[in-house]
Short mmCIF file of C-alpha atoms in Angstrom, two decimals:
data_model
loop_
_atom_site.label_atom_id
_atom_site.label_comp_id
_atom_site.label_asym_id
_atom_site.label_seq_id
_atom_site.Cartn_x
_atom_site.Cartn_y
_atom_site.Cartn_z
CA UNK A 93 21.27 82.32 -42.31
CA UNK A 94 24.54 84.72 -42.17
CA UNK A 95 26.55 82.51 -43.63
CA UNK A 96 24.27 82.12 -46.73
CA UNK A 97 23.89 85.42 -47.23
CA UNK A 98 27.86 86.06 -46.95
CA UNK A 99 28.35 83.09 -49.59
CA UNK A 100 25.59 84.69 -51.92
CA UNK A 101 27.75 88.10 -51.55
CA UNK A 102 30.91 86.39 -52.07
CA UNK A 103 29.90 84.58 -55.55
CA UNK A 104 27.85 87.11 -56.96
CA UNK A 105 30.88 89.48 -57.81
CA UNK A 106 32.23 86.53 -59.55
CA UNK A 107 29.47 86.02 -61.93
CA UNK A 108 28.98 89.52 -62.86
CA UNK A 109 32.27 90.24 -63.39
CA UNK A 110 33.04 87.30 -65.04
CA UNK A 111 32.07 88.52 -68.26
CA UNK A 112 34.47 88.33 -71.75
CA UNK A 113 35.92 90.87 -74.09
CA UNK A 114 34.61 88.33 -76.69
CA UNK A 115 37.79 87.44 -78.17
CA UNK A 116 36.63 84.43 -80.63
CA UNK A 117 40.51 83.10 -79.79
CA UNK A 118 39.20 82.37 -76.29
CA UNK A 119 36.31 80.96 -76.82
CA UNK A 120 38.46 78.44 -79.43
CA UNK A 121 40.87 77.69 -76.73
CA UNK A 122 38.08 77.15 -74.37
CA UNK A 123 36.14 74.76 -76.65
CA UNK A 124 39.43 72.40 -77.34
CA UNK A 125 39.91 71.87 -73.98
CA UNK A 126 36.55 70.47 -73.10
CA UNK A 127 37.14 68.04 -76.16
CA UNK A 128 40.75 66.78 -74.77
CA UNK A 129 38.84 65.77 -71.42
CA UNK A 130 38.12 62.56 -70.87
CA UNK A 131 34.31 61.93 -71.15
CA UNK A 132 33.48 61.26 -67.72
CA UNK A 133 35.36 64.92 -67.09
CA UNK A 134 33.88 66.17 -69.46
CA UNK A 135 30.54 65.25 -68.26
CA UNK A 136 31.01 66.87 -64.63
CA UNK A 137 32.26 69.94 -66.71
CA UNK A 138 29.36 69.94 -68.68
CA UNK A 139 27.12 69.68 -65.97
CA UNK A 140 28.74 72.33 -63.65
CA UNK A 141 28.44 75.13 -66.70
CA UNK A 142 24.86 74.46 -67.63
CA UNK A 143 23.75 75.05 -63.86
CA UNK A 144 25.28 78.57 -64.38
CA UNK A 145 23.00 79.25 -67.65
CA UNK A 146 20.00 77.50 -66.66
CA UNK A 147 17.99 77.94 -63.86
CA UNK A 148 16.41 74.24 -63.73
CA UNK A 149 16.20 73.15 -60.55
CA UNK A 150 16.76 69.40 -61.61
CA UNK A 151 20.38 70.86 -62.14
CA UNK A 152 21.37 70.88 -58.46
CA UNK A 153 20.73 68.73 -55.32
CA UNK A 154 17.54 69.51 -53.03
CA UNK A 155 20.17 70.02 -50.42
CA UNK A 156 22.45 72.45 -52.32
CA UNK A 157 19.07 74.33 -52.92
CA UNK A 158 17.67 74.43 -49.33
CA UNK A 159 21.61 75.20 -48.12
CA UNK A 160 21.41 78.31 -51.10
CA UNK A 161 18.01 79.68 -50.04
CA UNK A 162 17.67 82.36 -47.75
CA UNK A 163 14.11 82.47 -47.28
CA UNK A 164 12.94 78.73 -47.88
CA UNK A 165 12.41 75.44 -45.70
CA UNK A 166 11.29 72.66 -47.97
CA UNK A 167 13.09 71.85 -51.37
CA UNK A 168 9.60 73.31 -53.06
CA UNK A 169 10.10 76.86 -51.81
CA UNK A 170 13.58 76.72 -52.06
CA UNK A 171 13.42 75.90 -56.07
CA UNK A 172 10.90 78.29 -56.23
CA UNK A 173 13.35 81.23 -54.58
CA UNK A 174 16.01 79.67 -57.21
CA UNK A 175 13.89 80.54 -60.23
CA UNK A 176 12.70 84.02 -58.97
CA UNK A 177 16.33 84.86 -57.96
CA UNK A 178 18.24 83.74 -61.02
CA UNK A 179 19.48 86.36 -63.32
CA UNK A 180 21.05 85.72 -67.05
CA UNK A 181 24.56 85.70 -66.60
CA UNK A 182 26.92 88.40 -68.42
CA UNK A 183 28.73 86.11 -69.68
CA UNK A 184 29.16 83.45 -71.88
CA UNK A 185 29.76 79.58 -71.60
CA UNK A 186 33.16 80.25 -72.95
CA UNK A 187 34.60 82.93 -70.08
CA UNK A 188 33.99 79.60 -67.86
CA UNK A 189 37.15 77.93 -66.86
CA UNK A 190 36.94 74.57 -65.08
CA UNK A 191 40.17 72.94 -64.34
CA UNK A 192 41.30 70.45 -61.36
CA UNK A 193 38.26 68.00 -61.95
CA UNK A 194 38.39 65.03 -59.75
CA UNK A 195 36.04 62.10 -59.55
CA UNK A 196 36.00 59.82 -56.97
CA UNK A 197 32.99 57.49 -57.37
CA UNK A 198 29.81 59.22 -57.29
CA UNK A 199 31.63 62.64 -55.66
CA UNK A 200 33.52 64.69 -58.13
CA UNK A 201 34.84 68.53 -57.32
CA UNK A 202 36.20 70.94 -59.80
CA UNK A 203 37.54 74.65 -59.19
CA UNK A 204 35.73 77.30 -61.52
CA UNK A 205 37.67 80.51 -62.84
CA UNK A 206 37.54 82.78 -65.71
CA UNK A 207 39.97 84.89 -67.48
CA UNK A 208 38.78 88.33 -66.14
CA UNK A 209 38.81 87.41 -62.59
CA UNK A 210 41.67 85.98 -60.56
CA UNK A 211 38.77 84.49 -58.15
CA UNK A 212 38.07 80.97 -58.33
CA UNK A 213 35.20 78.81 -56.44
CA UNK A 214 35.40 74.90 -55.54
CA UNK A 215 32.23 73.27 -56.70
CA UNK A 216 31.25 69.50 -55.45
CA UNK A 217 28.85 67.56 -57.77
CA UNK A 218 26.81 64.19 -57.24
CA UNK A 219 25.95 61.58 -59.54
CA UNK A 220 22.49 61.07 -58.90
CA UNK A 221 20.50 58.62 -60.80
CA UNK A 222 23.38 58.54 -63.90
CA UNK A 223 23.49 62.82 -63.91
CA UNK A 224 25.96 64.64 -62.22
CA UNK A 225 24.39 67.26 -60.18
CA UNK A 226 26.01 69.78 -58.27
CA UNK A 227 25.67 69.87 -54.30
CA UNK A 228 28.07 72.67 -53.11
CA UNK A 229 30.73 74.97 -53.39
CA UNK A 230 33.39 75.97 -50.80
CA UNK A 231 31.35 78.87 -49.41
CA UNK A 232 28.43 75.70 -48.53
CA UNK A 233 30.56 72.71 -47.43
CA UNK A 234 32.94 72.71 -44.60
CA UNK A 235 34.87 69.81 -46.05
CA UNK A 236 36.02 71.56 -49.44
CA UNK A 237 38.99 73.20 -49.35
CA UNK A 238 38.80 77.17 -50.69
CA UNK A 239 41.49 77.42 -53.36
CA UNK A 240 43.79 80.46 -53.26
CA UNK A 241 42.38 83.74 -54.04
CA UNK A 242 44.78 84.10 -57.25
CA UNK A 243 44.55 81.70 -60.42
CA UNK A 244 47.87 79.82 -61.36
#
């Protein structure tokens, strides 16, 4: 239970201060990348920032729930702490930078950034029934590797 709580202190500081200055250049830039990616990419992309500005649980695995929940034993109650404990990001789907994505079957991991922060989070996502889902970051899976702490 420590080690949930230290992950949920790590990667909150990142998604409050992730926010933008709302520089419309940005956001452009942003928005042509996702449209160079190849479509499978850009599906794992897609997936990854919509579980940051939506609270559904159907967004992540029942595992990556129960491993995120503090409180909660069964994938019920931890969906339920989820929803009670999500708060409106600060940000917008633009200030979201997701680079390095790499699919290997039905596994793919991408590292998420921003241009405020020079912090950056590995994120692991499952294809599950023809939808990517995500299913942990580096702060919840021993086997992903935690990027450095600056952006290059």
């Amino acid at each position: 239970m420590t080690r949930k709580l230290i992950a949920s202190v790590l990667v909150l500081p990142f998604f409050l201060t992730a926010c933008g200055d709302g520089d419309d250049e940005e956001s452009d830039s942003s928005a042509e990348e996702s449209e160079t990616l190849p479509a499978d990419q850009a599906a794992v992309r897609d997936a990854l920032v919509a579980s940051f500005f939506d609270p559904s649980c159907d967004l992540v695995t029942e595992e990556y729930l129960l491993e995120k929940a503090l409180l909660s034993d069964t994938p019920e109650e931890a969906c339920d702490e989820h929803m009670q404990s999500w708060v409106e990001p600060q940000y917008d789907e633009d200030d979201v930078l997701v680079s390095d994505i790499t699919i290997t079957g039905d596994v793919a991991t991408a590292v998420v950034g921003s241009d405020v922060t020079n912090i950056t989070t590995v994120y692991e996502l499952m294809l599950v029934d023809g939808t990517w889902k995500v299913s942990c970051d580096d702060f919840t899976c021993d086997h992903l590797e935690q990027p450095s702490a600056e952006v290059s």
